[in-house]
């Protein structure tokens, strides 16, 4: 078994999660519907909050923590959510979530004379890996003098969803992480070409379904490309020791990406609105992830040349 030489980055899954939220923010709405049993149409506005918080420590120091994301969905009413992504169960997760939600609540608290009003966001964790001991909910018990309350943290386990369920429920946000459901079979795929071909066929099916969604106007080419790009990034990390696996999936997804050529994105970007959207997406990636212009453009399925061209088009209009 030949190992690839590129270094593994443990933060890659966090990067993918945040990139999807920044560039494909509407895709998080069906996930919220599934986890919290909401009934959003998908047309609601998704507004992000700051993901950096400074927590006061007992020794007086301030420690910076970065949440995966907190956001508000603006529908009939405004509801705030905190969504965390975990590659595996972690006993300290509840501690971190409690730190996050209390700081989020405090950041947006209202002080009226002798009363401080704080509102905790609805919280959930997406577990990319899970086992029989992974619960479908977690709780934080809060005791105050004379009163106790339970703060619920919902759990979404990727292993609970088949590929068909992901498309039926419109949980496209999960697609880049779908390879996690195959992780236990990597050794078999590496040794058995027939079994590896089954995995390849599954990813051909994914690209076919995404193509259909683009043709139906349910997603645009930028969202489609982002899902494919992020799928490649995840498989290159999770299957770092299994060359046949990551090369096989990359060949399918990467080949399809080439069909979404620069001219396609440019054609969609001729209108003022599309140019503004491209610039907004690239700027968000650079701001939130600290990536360079070229990296941010690549993630949204564009290039620095297109980015500059969009700016020139807006300047002329």
PDB file of C-alpha atoms in Angstrom:
ATOM      1  CA  UNK A   1       0.000   0.000   0.000  1.00  0.00           C
ATOM      2  CA  UNK A   2       1.547   3.241  -1.147  1.00  0.00           C
ATOM      3  CA  UNK A   3       1.114   6.363   0.942  1.00  0.00           C
ATOM      4  CA  UNK A   4       0.723   9.793  -0.564  1.00  0.00           C
ATOM      5  CA  UNK A   5       3.296  12.320   0.506  1.00  0.00           C
ATOM      6  CA  UNK A   6       1.086  15.344   1.192  1.00  0.00           C
ATOM      7  CA  UNK A   7       0.819  16.137   4.920  1.00  0.00           C
ATOM      8  CA  UNK A   8      -2.384  15.463   6.808  1.00  0.00           C
ATOM      9  CA  UNK A   9      -4.121  18.479   8.298  1.00  0.00           C
ATOM     10  CA  UNK A  10      -6.455  17.700  11.161  1.00  0.00           C
ATOM     11  CA  UNK A  11      -8.239  21.033  10.705  1.00  0.00           C
ATOM     12  CA  UNK A  12      -9.226  20.181   7.133  1.00  0.00           C
ATOM     13  CA  UNK A  13     -12.719  19.066   8.123  1.00  0.00           C
ATOM     14  CA  UNK A  14     -13.297  22.301  10.049  1.00  0.00           C
ATOM     15  CA  UNK A  15     -12.138  24.244   6.988  1.00  0.00           C
ATOM     16  CA  UNK A  16     -14.560  22.334   4.772  1.00  0.00           C
ATOM     17  CA  UNK A  17     -17.418  22.860   7.221  1.00  0.00           C
ATOM     18  CA  UNK A  18     -16.842  26.615   7.377  1.00  0.00           C
ATOM     19  CA  UNK A  19     -16.316  26.905   3.625  1.00  0.00           C
ATOM     20  CA  UNK A  20     -19.660  25.235   2.982  1.00  0.00           C
ATOM     21  CA  UNK A  21     -21.342  27.581   5.444  1.00  0.00           C
ATOM     22  CA  UNK A  22     -19.805  30.642   3.832  1.00  0.00           C
ATOM     23  CA  UNK A  23     -20.279  29.709   0.167  1.00  0.00           C
ATOM     24  CA  UNK A  24     -23.365  27.491   0.338  1.00  0.00           C
ATOM     25  CA  UNK A  25     -25.170  28.974   3.320  1.00  0.00           C
ATOM     26  CA  UNK A  26     -28.664  28.015   2.123  1.00  0.00           C
ATOM     27  CA  UNK A  27     -27.666  24.338   2.314  1.00  0.00           C
ATOM     28  CA  UNK A  28     -27.548  24.547   6.111  1.00  0.00           C
ATOM     29  CA  UNK A  29     -31.304  25.231   6.276  1.00  0.00           C
ATOM     30  CA  UNK A  30     -32.395  21.642   5.422  1.00  0.00           C
ATOM     31  CA  UNK A  31     -29.892  20.420   8.047  1.00  0.00           C
ATOM     32  CA  UNK A  32     -31.506  22.711  10.632  1.00  0.00           C
ATOM     33  CA  UNK A  33     -34.934  21.415   9.582  1.00  0.00           C
ATOM     34  CA  UNK A  34     -33.757  17.831  10.058  1.00  0.00           C
ATOM     35  CA  UNK A  35     -32.008  18.319  13.401  1.00  0.00           C
ATOM     36  CA  UNK A  36     -34.456  20.690  15.076  1.00  0.00           C
ATOM     37  CA  UNK A  37     -37.677  19.625  13.300  1.00  0.00           C
ATOM     38  CA  UNK A  38     -38.112  23.106  11.888  1.00  0.00           C
ATOM     39  CA  UNK A  39     -40.152  23.887   8.775  1.00  0.00           C
ATOM     40  CA  UNK A  40     -38.086  26.485   6.944  1.00  0.00           C
ATOM     41  CA  UNK A  41     -38.782  26.804   3.223  1.00  0.00           C
ATOM     42  CA  UNK A  42     -35.113  27.264   2.345  1.00  0.00           C
ATOM     43  CA  UNK A  43     -35.627  30.825   1.156  1.00  0.00           C
ATOM     44  CA  UNK A  44     -34.968  32.402   4.545  1.00  0.00           C
ATOM     45  CA  UNK A  45     -31.971  34.659   5.134  1.00  0.00           C
ATOM     46  CA  UNK A  46     -29.013  33.133   6.973  1.00  0.00           C
ATOM     47  CA  UNK A  47     -27.040  35.703   8.968  1.00  0.00           C
ATOM     48  CA  UNK A  48     -23.708  34.740  10.499  1.00  0.00           C
ATOM     49  CA  UNK A  49     -22.402  35.905  13.837  1.00  0.00           C
ATOM     50  CA  UNK A  50     -18.762  36.318  14.796  1.00  0.00           C
ATOM     51  CA  UNK A  51     -17.072  32.961  15.308  1.00  0.00           C
ATOM     52  CA  UNK A  52     -14.296  34.260  17.546  1.00  0.00           C
ATOM     53  CA  UNK A  53     -14.980  34.621  21.254  1.00  0.00           C
ATOM     54  CA  UNK A  54     -12.656  35.628  24.084  1.00  0.00           C
ATOM     55  CA  UNK A  55     -13.347  33.629  27.224  1.00  0.00           C
ATOM     56  CA  UNK A  56     -12.265  34.911  30.620  1.00  0.00           C
ATOM     57  CA  UNK A  57     -10.165  32.366  32.508  1.00  0.00           C
ATOM     58  CA  UNK A  58      -9.908  32.019  36.282  1.00  0.00           C
ATOM     59  CA  UNK A  59      -6.359  33.354  36.292  1.00  0.00           C
ATOM     60  CA  UNK A  60      -7.498  36.525  34.544  1.00  0.00           C
ATOM     61  CA  UNK A  61      -6.276  35.554  31.071  1.00  0.00           C
ATOM     62  CA  UNK A  62      -8.497  35.719  28.008  1.00  0.00           C
ATOM     63  CA  UNK A  63      -8.486  32.682  25.762  1.00  0.00           C
ATOM     64  CA  UNK A  64      -9.667  32.917  22.156  1.00  0.00           C
ATOM     65  CA  UNK A  65     -12.030  30.161  21.032  1.00  0.00           C
ATOM     66  CA  UNK A  66     -13.402  29.693  17.537  1.00  0.00           C
ATOM     67  CA  UNK A  67     -16.816  28.103  17.123  1.00  0.00           C
ATOM     68  CA  UNK A  68     -17.635  26.239  13.931  1.00  0.00           C
ATOM     69  CA  UNK A  69     -20.450  28.693  13.505  1.00  0.00           C
ATOM     70  CA  UNK A  70     -23.318  30.516  15.093  1.00  0.00           C
ATOM     71  CA  UNK A  71     -25.952  31.970  12.833  1.00  0.00           C
ATOM     72  CA  UNK A  72     -29.460  33.352  12.768  1.00  0.00           C
ATOM     73  CA  UNK A  73     -32.185  32.235  10.385  1.00  0.00           C
ATOM     74  CA  UNK A  74     -34.568  35.077   9.628  1.00  0.00           C
ATOM     75  CA  UNK A  75     -38.033  33.747   8.838  1.00  0.00           C
ATOM     76  CA  UNK A  76     -41.338  34.529  10.467  1.00  0.00           C
ATOM     77  CA  UNK A  77     -39.168  35.084  13.531  1.00  0.00           C
ATOM     78  CA  UNK A  78     -35.435  35.255  14.138  1.00  0.00           C
ATOM     79  CA  UNK A  79     -33.910  32.108  15.603  1.00  0.00           C
ATOM     80  CA  UNK A  80     -30.285  31.692  16.578  1.00  0.00           C
ATOM     81  CA  UNK A  81     -28.355  28.441  16.186  1.00  0.00           C
ATOM     82  CA  UNK A  82     -24.940  27.049  17.053  1.00  0.00           C
ATOM     83  CA  UNK A  83     -23.743  24.165  14.890  1.00  0.00           C
ATOM     84  CA  UNK A  84     -20.532  22.267  15.635  1.00  0.00           C
ATOM     85  CA  UNK A  85     -18.859  19.608  13.491  1.00  0.00           C
ATOM     86  CA  UNK A  86     -16.910  16.770  15.128  1.00  0.00           C
ATOM     87  CA  UNK A  87     -14.916  14.078  13.348  1.00  0.00           C
ATOM     88  CA  UNK A  88     -15.272  11.794  16.368  1.00  0.00           C
ATOM     89  CA  UNK A  89     -17.015  11.773  19.784  1.00  0.00           C
ATOM     90  CA  UNK A  90     -15.188  13.962  22.279  1.00  0.00           C
ATOM     91  CA  UNK A  91     -15.837  13.957  26.030  1.00  0.00           C
ATOM     92  CA  UNK A  92     -14.961  17.658  26.253  1.00  0.00           C
ATOM     93  CA  UNK A  93     -17.490  18.691  23.590  1.00  0.00           C
ATOM     94  CA  UNK A  94     -20.193  19.662  26.086  1.00  0.00           C
ATOM     95  CA  UNK A  95     -17.752  21.847  27.998  1.00  0.00           C
ATOM     96  CA  UNK A  96     -16.799  23.716  24.848  1.00  0.00           C
ATOM     97  CA  UNK A  97     -20.414  24.104  23.768  1.00  0.00           C
ATOM     98  CA  UNK A  98     -21.350  25.516  27.178  1.00  0.00           C
ATOM     99  CA  UNK A  99     -18.502  28.016  26.889  1.00  0.00           C
ATOM    100  CA  UNK A 100     -19.655  28.991  23.398  1.00  0.00           C
ATOM    101  CA  UNK A 101     -23.381  29.368  24.101  1.00  0.00           C
ATOM    102  CA  UNK A 102     -22.896  31.361  27.290  1.00  0.00           C
ATOM    103  CA  UNK A 103     -20.500  33.727  25.541  1.00  0.00           C
ATOM    104  CA  UNK A 104     -22.846  34.034  22.535  1.00  0.00           C
ATOM    105  CA  UNK A 105     -25.755  34.743  24.884  1.00  0.00           C
ATOM    106  CA  UNK A 106     -23.695  37.311  26.783  1.00  0.00           C
ATOM    107  CA  UNK A 107     -22.452  39.001  23.605  1.00  0.00           C
ATOM    108  CA  UNK A 108     -26.031  39.656  22.559  1.00  0.00           C
ATOM    109  CA  UNK A 109     -27.514  40.128  26.027  1.00  0.00           C
ATOM    110  CA  UNK A 110     -29.704  43.072  26.952  1.00  0.00           C
ATOM    111  CA  UNK A 111     -29.030  45.016  30.136  1.00  0.00           C
ATOM    112  CA  UNK A 112     -31.980  46.954  31.530  1.00  0.00           C
ATOM    113  CA  UNK A 113     -31.207  48.544  34.872  1.00  0.00           C
ATOM    114  CA  UNK A 114     -30.863  45.621  37.312  1.00  0.00           C
ATOM    115  CA  UNK A 115     -31.858  42.912  34.838  1.00  0.00           C
ATOM    116  CA  UNK A 116     -29.624  41.154  32.288  1.00  0.00           C
ATOM    117  CA  UNK A 117     -31.568  39.228  29.661  1.00  0.00           C
ATOM    118  CA  UNK A 118     -29.682  36.534  27.738  1.00  0.00           C
ATOM    119  CA  UNK A 119     -30.962  34.083  25.127  1.00  0.00           C
ATOM    120  CA  UNK A 120     -29.177  30.827  24.448  1.00  0.00           C
ATOM    121  CA  UNK A 121     -29.027  29.604  20.830  1.00  0.00           C
ATOM    122  CA  UNK A 122     -30.379  26.227  19.742  1.00  0.00           C
ATOM    123  CA  UNK A 123     -27.322  23.949  19.584  1.00  0.00           C
ATOM    124  CA  UNK A 124     -26.363  20.809  17.694  1.00  0.00           C
ATOM    125  CA  UNK A 125     -23.335  18.697  16.856  1.00  0.00           C
ATOM    126  CA  UNK A 126     -22.773  16.822  13.607  1.00  0.00           C
ATOM    127  CA  UNK A 127     -20.707  13.695  14.306  1.00  0.00           C
ATOM    128  CA  UNK A 128     -18.852  12.536  11.212  1.00  0.00           C
ATOM    129  CA  UNK A 129     -17.859   9.366  13.069  1.00  0.00           C
ATOM    130  CA  UNK A 130     -19.984   7.625  15.677  1.00  0.00           C
ATOM    131  CA  UNK A 131     -20.477   4.283  17.378  1.00  0.00           C
ATOM    132  CA  UNK A 132     -23.159   2.430  19.322  1.00  0.00           C
ATOM    133  CA  UNK A 133     -22.421   4.579  22.376  1.00  0.00           C
ATOM    134  CA  UNK A 134     -22.968   7.871  20.537  1.00  0.00           C
ATOM    135  CA  UNK A 135     -26.245   9.267  21.841  1.00  0.00           C
ATOM    136  CA  UNK A 136     -28.752  11.120  19.684  1.00  0.00           C
ATOM    137  CA  UNK A 137     -28.868  13.996  22.172  1.00  0.00           C
ATOM    138  CA  UNK A 138     -26.735  15.571  24.884  1.00  0.00           C
ATOM    139  CA  UNK A 139     -27.712  17.723  27.825  1.00  0.00           C
ATOM    140  CA  UNK A 140     -26.200  20.362  30.049  1.00  0.00           C
ATOM    141  CA  UNK A 141     -27.797  20.504  33.493  1.00  0.00           C
ATOM    142  CA  UNK A 142     -27.794  24.004  34.926  1.00  0.00           C
ATOM    143  CA  UNK A 143     -28.538  24.423  38.624  1.00  0.00           C
ATOM    144  CA  UNK A 144     -29.330  27.764  40.187  1.00  0.00           C
ATOM    145  CA  UNK A 145     -30.526  28.399  43.743  1.00  0.00           C
ATOM    146  CA  UNK A 146     -33.934  26.759  43.944  1.00  0.00           C
ATOM    147  CA  UNK A 147     -34.147  25.844  40.261  1.00  0.00           C
ATOM    148  CA  UNK A 148     -32.708  23.456  37.669  1.00  0.00           C
ATOM    149  CA  UNK A 149     -32.972  23.431  33.899  1.00  0.00           C
ATOM    150  CA  UNK A 150     -31.685  21.193  31.130  1.00  0.00           C
ATOM    151  CA  UNK A 151     -30.083  22.705  28.042  1.00  0.00           C
ATOM    152  CA  UNK A 152     -30.406  20.290  25.135  1.00  0.00           C
ATOM    153  CA  UNK A 153     -27.746  19.804  22.482  1.00  0.00           C
ATOM    154  CA  UNK A 154     -29.092  17.932  19.466  1.00  0.00           C
ATOM    155  CA  UNK A 155     -26.961  15.337  17.694  1.00  0.00           C
ATOM    156  CA  UNK A 156     -26.789  14.447  14.003  1.00  0.00           C
ATOM    157  CA  UNK A 157     -24.866  11.274  13.170  1.00  0.00           C
ATOM    158  CA  UNK A 158     -23.681  11.025   9.586  1.00  0.00           C
ATOM    159  CA  UNK A 159     -23.852   7.233   9.797  1.00  0.00           C
ATOM    160  CA  UNK A 160     -27.656   7.457  10.144  1.00  0.00           C
ATOM    161  CA  UNK A 161     -28.027   8.718   6.565  1.00  0.00           C
ATOM    162  CA  UNK A 162     -27.756   6.724   3.361  1.00  0.00           C
ATOM    163  CA  UNK A 163     -26.830   8.471   0.136  1.00  0.00           C
ATOM    164  CA  UNK A 164     -30.429   8.252  -1.049  1.00  0.00           C
ATOM    165  CA  UNK A 165     -31.671   9.814   2.203  1.00  0.00           C
ATOM    166  CA  UNK A 166     -29.235  12.688   1.765  1.00  0.00           C
ATOM    167  CA  UNK A 167     -30.729  13.531  -1.631  1.00  0.00           C
ATOM    168  CA  UNK A 168     -34.327  12.876  -0.588  1.00  0.00           C
ATOM    169  CA  UNK A 169     -34.036  15.186   2.418  1.00  0.00           C
ATOM    170  CA  UNK A 170     -31.939  17.719   0.472  1.00  0.00           C
ATOM    171  CA  UNK A 171     -29.075  17.345   2.952  1.00  0.00           C
ATOM    172  CA  UNK A 172     -26.491  18.242   0.315  1.00  0.00           C
ATOM    173  CA  UNK A 173     -24.425  19.930   3.014  1.00  0.00           C
ATOM    174  CA  UNK A 174     -23.413  16.417   4.183  1.00  0.00           C
ATOM    175  CA  UNK A 175     -22.154  15.216   0.792  1.00  0.00           C
ATOM    176  CA  UNK A 176     -18.482  16.219   1.178  1.00  0.00           C
ATOM    177  CA  UNK A 177     -18.359  14.162   4.394  1.00  0.00           C
ATOM    178  CA  UNK A 178     -20.153  11.126   2.944  1.00  0.00           C
ATOM    179  CA  UNK A 179     -16.819   9.304   2.495  1.00  0.00           C
ATOM    180  CA  UNK A 180     -16.741   8.849   6.296  1.00  0.00           C
ATOM    181  CA  UNK A 181     -19.444   6.180   5.932  1.00  0.00           C
ATOM    182  CA  UNK A 182     -16.971   4.118   3.864  1.00  0.00           C
ATOM    183  CA  UNK A 183     -13.966   4.572   6.137  1.00  0.00           C
ATOM    184  CA  UNK A 184     -14.102   1.089   7.680  1.00  0.00           C
ATOM    185  CA  UNK A 185     -13.860  -0.444   4.189  1.00  0.00           C
ATOM    186  CA  UNK A 186     -10.776   1.459   2.990  1.00  0.00           C
ATOM    187  CA  UNK A 187      -8.484  -1.556   3.451  1.00  0.00           C
ATOM    188  CA  UNK A 188     -10.823  -3.683   1.323  1.00  0.00           C
ATOM    189  CA  UNK A 189     -11.049  -1.033  -1.400  1.00  0.00           C
ATOM    190  CA  UNK A 190      -7.279  -0.735  -1.501  1.00  0.00           C
ATOM    191  CA  UNK A 191      -6.832  -4.481  -2.026  1.00  0.00           C
ATOM    192  CA  UNK A 192      -9.898  -5.319  -4.122  1.00  0.00           C
ATOM    193  CA  UNK A 193     -10.372  -3.488  -7.435  1.00  0.00           C
ATOM    194  CA  UNK A 194     -13.950  -4.755  -7.713  1.00  0.00           C
ATOM    195  CA  UNK A 195     -14.979  -3.275  -4.369  1.00  0.00           C
ATOM    196  CA  UNK A 196     -13.185  -0.049  -5.225  1.00  0.00           C
ATOM    197  CA  UNK A 197     -15.189   0.161  -8.441  1.00  0.00           C
ATOM    198  CA  UNK A 198     -18.382   0.025  -6.366  1.00  0.00           C
ATOM    199  CA  UNK A 199     -17.199   3.127  -4.488  1.00  0.00           C
ATOM    200  CA  UNK A 200     -16.355   4.856  -7.762  1.00  0.00           C
ATOM    201  CA  UNK A 201     -19.839   4.104  -9.100  1.00  0.00           C
ATOM    202  CA  UNK A 202     -21.348   5.667  -6.005  1.00  0.00           C
ATOM    203  CA  UNK A 203     -19.435   8.886  -6.618  1.00  0.00           C
ATOM    204  CA  UNK A 204     -20.437   8.833 -10.275  1.00  0.00           C
ATOM    205  CA  UNK A 205     -24.009   8.698  -9.026  1.00  0.00           C
ATOM    206  CA  UNK A 206     -23.368  11.696  -6.764  1.00  0.00           C
ATOM    207  CA  UNK A 207     -22.056  13.783  -9.670  1.00  0.00           C
ATOM    208  CA  UNK A 208     -25.004  12.699 -11.805  1.00  0.00           C
ATOM    209  CA  UNK A 209     -27.527  13.774  -9.157  1.00  0.00           C
ATOM    210  CA  UNK A 210     -25.750  17.107  -8.660  1.00  0.00           C
ATOM    211  CA  UNK A 211     -25.822  17.654 -12.425  1.00  0.00           C
ATOM    212  CA  UNK A 212     -29.573  17.086 -12.406  1.00  0.00           C
ATOM    213  CA  UNK A 213     -30.036  19.597  -9.591  1.00  0.00           C
ATOM    214  CA  UNK A 214     -28.067  22.196 -11.570  1.00  0.00           C
ATOM    215  CA  UNK A 215     -30.165  21.533 -14.691  1.00  0.00           C
ATOM    216  CA  UNK A 216     -33.354  21.848 -12.621  1.00  0.00           C
ATOM    217  CA  UNK A 217     -32.144  25.175 -11.227  1.00  0.00           C
ATOM    218  CA  UNK A 218     -32.217  23.909  -7.641  1.00  0.00           C
ATOM    219  CA  UNK A 219     -28.513  24.681  -7.130  1.00  0.00           C
ATOM    220  CA  UNK A 220     -26.122  26.754  -9.196  1.00  0.00           C
ATOM    221  CA  UNK A 221     -22.797  25.722 -10.665  1.00  0.00           C
ATOM    222  CA  UNK A 222     -20.845  27.466  -7.899  1.00  0.00           C
ATOM    223  CA  UNK A 223     -22.594  25.410  -5.211  1.00  0.00           C
ATOM    224  CA  UNK A 224     -22.105  22.255  -7.280  1.00  0.00           C
ATOM    225  CA  UNK A 225     -18.408  22.918  -7.749  1.00  0.00           C
ATOM    226  CA  UNK A 226     -17.927  23.785  -4.109  1.00  0.00           C
ATOM    227  CA  UNK A 227     -19.519  20.484  -3.030  1.00  0.00           C
ATOM    228  CA  UNK A 228     -17.179  18.594  -5.369  1.00  0.00           C
ATOM    229  CA  UNK A 229     -14.089  20.557  -4.348  1.00  0.00           C
ATOM    230  CA  UNK A 230     -14.825  20.011  -0.666  1.00  0.00           C
ATOM    231  CA  UNK A 231     -15.514  16.294  -1.266  1.00  0.00           C
ATOM    232  CA  UNK A 232     -12.040  15.957  -2.750  1.00  0.00           C
ATOM    233  CA  UNK A 233     -10.479  17.838   0.150  1.00  0.00           C
ATOM    234  CA  UNK A 234     -12.134  15.535   2.692  1.00  0.00           C
ATOM    235  CA  UNK A 235     -11.234  12.289   0.907  1.00  0.00           C
ATOM    236  CA  UNK A 236      -7.610  13.389   0.475  1.00  0.00           C
ATOM    237  CA  UNK A 237      -7.378  13.774   4.246  1.00  0.00           C
ATOM    238  CA  UNK A 238      -9.394  10.849   5.542  1.00  0.00           C
ATOM    239  CA  UNK A 239      -7.870   8.387   3.044  1.00  0.00           C
ATOM    240  CA  UNK A 240      -4.347   9.768   3.194  1.00  0.00           C
ATOM    241  CA  UNK A 241      -2.867   6.248   3.532  1.00  0.00           C
ATOM    242  CA  UNK A 242      -5.063   4.702   0.854  1.00  0.00           C
ATOM    243  CA  UNK A 243      -3.912   5.896  -2.529  1.00  0.00           C
ATOM    244  CA  UNK A 244      -6.403   3.879  -4.577  1.00  0.00           C
ATOM    245  CA  UNK A 245      -9.280   5.345  -2.561  1.00  0.00           C
ATOM    246  CA  UNK A 246      -8.412   9.019  -2.718  1.00  0.00           C
ATOM    247  CA  UNK A 247      -7.209   8.845  -6.305  1.00  0.00           C
ATOM    248  CA  UNK A 248     -10.332   6.977  -7.371  1.00  0.00           C
ATOM    249  CA  UNK A 249     -12.742   9.461  -5.842  1.00  0.00           C
ATOM    250  CA  UNK A 250     -10.665  12.442  -6.958  1.00  0.00           C
ATOM    251  CA  UNK A 251     -10.660  11.151 -10.528  1.00  0.00           C
ATOM    252  CA  UNK A 252     -14.462  11.071 -10.565  1.00  0.00           C
ATOM    253  CA  UNK A 253     -15.113  14.359  -8.791  1.00  0.00           C
ATOM    254  CA  UNK A 254     -12.135  16.219 -10.235  1.00  0.00           C
ATOM    255  CA  UNK A 255     -13.010  15.176 -13.764  1.00  0.00           C
ATOM    256  CA  UNK A 256     -16.504  16.504 -13.329  1.00  0.00           C
ATOM    257  CA  UNK A 257     -15.210  19.796 -11.966  1.00  0.00           C
ATOM    258  CA  UNK A 258     -13.345  20.335 -15.227  1.00  0.00           C
ATOM    259  CA  UNK A 259     -16.686  20.419 -17.022  1.00  0.00           C
ATOM    260  CA  UNK A 260     -17.580  23.539 -15.063  1.00  0.00           C
ATOM    261  CA  UNK A 261     -15.035  25.631 -16.915  1.00  0.00           C
ATOM    262  CA  UNK A 262     -14.160  29.214 -16.154  1.00  0.00           C
ATOM    263  CA  UNK A 263     -16.312  30.404 -19.061  1.00  0.00           C
ATOM    264  CA  UNK A 264     -19.393  28.862 -17.414  1.00  0.00           C
ATOM    265  CA  UNK A 265     -18.853  30.793 -14.204  1.00  0.00           C
ATOM    266  CA  UNK A 266     -18.101  33.927 -16.198  1.00  0.00           C
ATOM    267  CA  UNK A 267     -21.268  33.516 -18.247  1.00  0.00           C
ATOM    268  CA  UNK A 268     -23.272  33.348 -15.021  1.00  0.00           C
ATOM    269  CA  UNK A 269     -21.328  36.309 -13.691  1.00  0.00           C
ATOM    270  CA  UNK A 270     -22.221  38.803 -16.421  1.00  0.00           C
ATOM    271  CA  UNK A 271     -25.118  40.262 -14.471  1.00  0.00           C
ATOM    272  CA  UNK A 272     -24.463  42.782 -11.752  1.00  0.00           C
ATOM    273  CA  UNK A 273     -26.091  40.582  -9.113  1.00  0.00           C
ATOM    274  CA  UNK A 274     -23.958  37.569  -9.981  1.00  0.00           C
ATOM    275  CA  UNK A 275     -20.799  39.687  -9.965  1.00  0.00           C
ATOM    276  CA  UNK A 276     -21.701  40.998  -6.531  1.00  0.00           C
ATOM    277  CA  UNK A 277     -22.352  37.429  -5.366  1.00  0.00           C
ATOM    278  CA  UNK A 278     -18.964  36.226  -6.620  1.00  0.00           C
ATOM    279  CA  UNK A 279     -17.130  39.101  -4.933  1.00  0.00           C
ATOM    280  CA  UNK A 280     -19.125  38.613  -1.714  1.00  0.00           C
ATOM    281  CA  UNK A 281     -18.327  34.868  -1.589  1.00  0.00           C
ATOM    282  CA  UNK A 282     -14.607  35.328  -2.244  1.00  0.00           C
ATOM    283  CA  UNK A 283     -14.314  38.171   0.272  1.00  0.00           C
ATOM    284  CA  UNK A 284     -16.119  36.085   2.908  1.00  0.00           C
ATOM    285  CA  UNK A 285     -13.772  33.131   2.464  1.00  0.00           C
ATOM    286  CA  UNK A 286     -10.708  35.371   2.743  1.00  0.00           C
ATOM    287  CA  UNK A 287     -12.097  37.135   5.818  1.00  0.00           C
ATOM    288  CA  UNK A 288     -13.451  34.112   7.709  1.00  0.00           C
ATOM    289  CA  UNK A 289     -10.772  31.550   6.842  1.00  0.00           C
ATOM    290  CA  UNK A 290      -7.791  33.819   6.337  1.00  0.00           C
ATOM    291  CA  UNK A 291      -7.082  32.360   2.891  1.00  0.00           C
ATOM    292  CA  UNK A 292      -5.352  34.129   0.019  1.00  0.00           C
ATOM    293  CA  UNK A 293      -7.272  35.512  -2.958  1.00  0.00           C
ATOM    294  CA  UNK A 294      -6.225  32.596  -5.181  1.00  0.00           C
ATOM    295  CA  UNK A 295      -7.265  29.999  -2.555  1.00  0.00           C
ATOM    296  CA  UNK A 296     -10.605  31.687  -1.924  1.00  0.00           C
ATOM    297  CA  UNK A 297     -11.334  31.943  -5.648  1.00  0.00           C
ATOM    298  CA  UNK A 298     -10.521  28.277  -6.174  1.00  0.00           C
ATOM    299  CA  UNK A 299     -12.908  27.236  -3.404  1.00  0.00           C
ATOM    300  CA  UNK A 300     -15.853  29.132  -4.928  1.00  0.00           C
ATOM    301  CA  UNK A 301     -15.054  27.700  -8.351  1.00  0.00           C
ATOM    302  CA  UNK A 302     -13.548  30.831  -9.808  1.00  0.00           C
ATOM    303  CA  UNK A 303     -10.163  32.476 -10.323  1.00  0.00           C
ATOM    304  CA  UNK A 304      -8.484  35.710  -9.332  1.00  0.00           C
ATOM    305  CA  UNK A 305      -8.881  36.854 -12.942  1.00  0.00           C
ATOM    306  CA  UNK A 306     -12.656  36.357 -12.757  1.00  0.00           C
ATOM    307  CA  UNK A 307     -12.743  38.121  -9.404  1.00  0.00           C
ATOM    308  CA  UNK A 308     -10.980  41.164 -10.884  1.00  0.00           C
ATOM    309  CA  UNK A 309     -13.186  40.966 -13.982  1.00  0.00           C
ATOM    310  CA  UNK A 310     -16.321  41.006 -11.801  1.00  0.00           C
ATOM    311  CA  UNK A 311     -15.014  44.087 -10.020  1.00  0.00           C
ATOM    312  CA  UNK A 312     -14.368  45.788 -13.368  1.00  0.00           C
ATOM    313  CA  UNK A 313     -17.875  44.918 -14.585  1.00  0.00           C
ATOM    314  CA  UNK A 314     -19.406  46.470 -11.445  1.00  0.00           C
ATOM    315  CA  UNK A 315     -17.201  49.550 -11.790  1.00  0.00           C
ATOM    316  CA  UNK A 316     -18.507  50.085 -15.347  1.00  0.00           C
ATOM    317  CA  UNK A 317     -22.177  49.682 -14.381  1.00  0.00           C
TER     318      UNK A 317
END
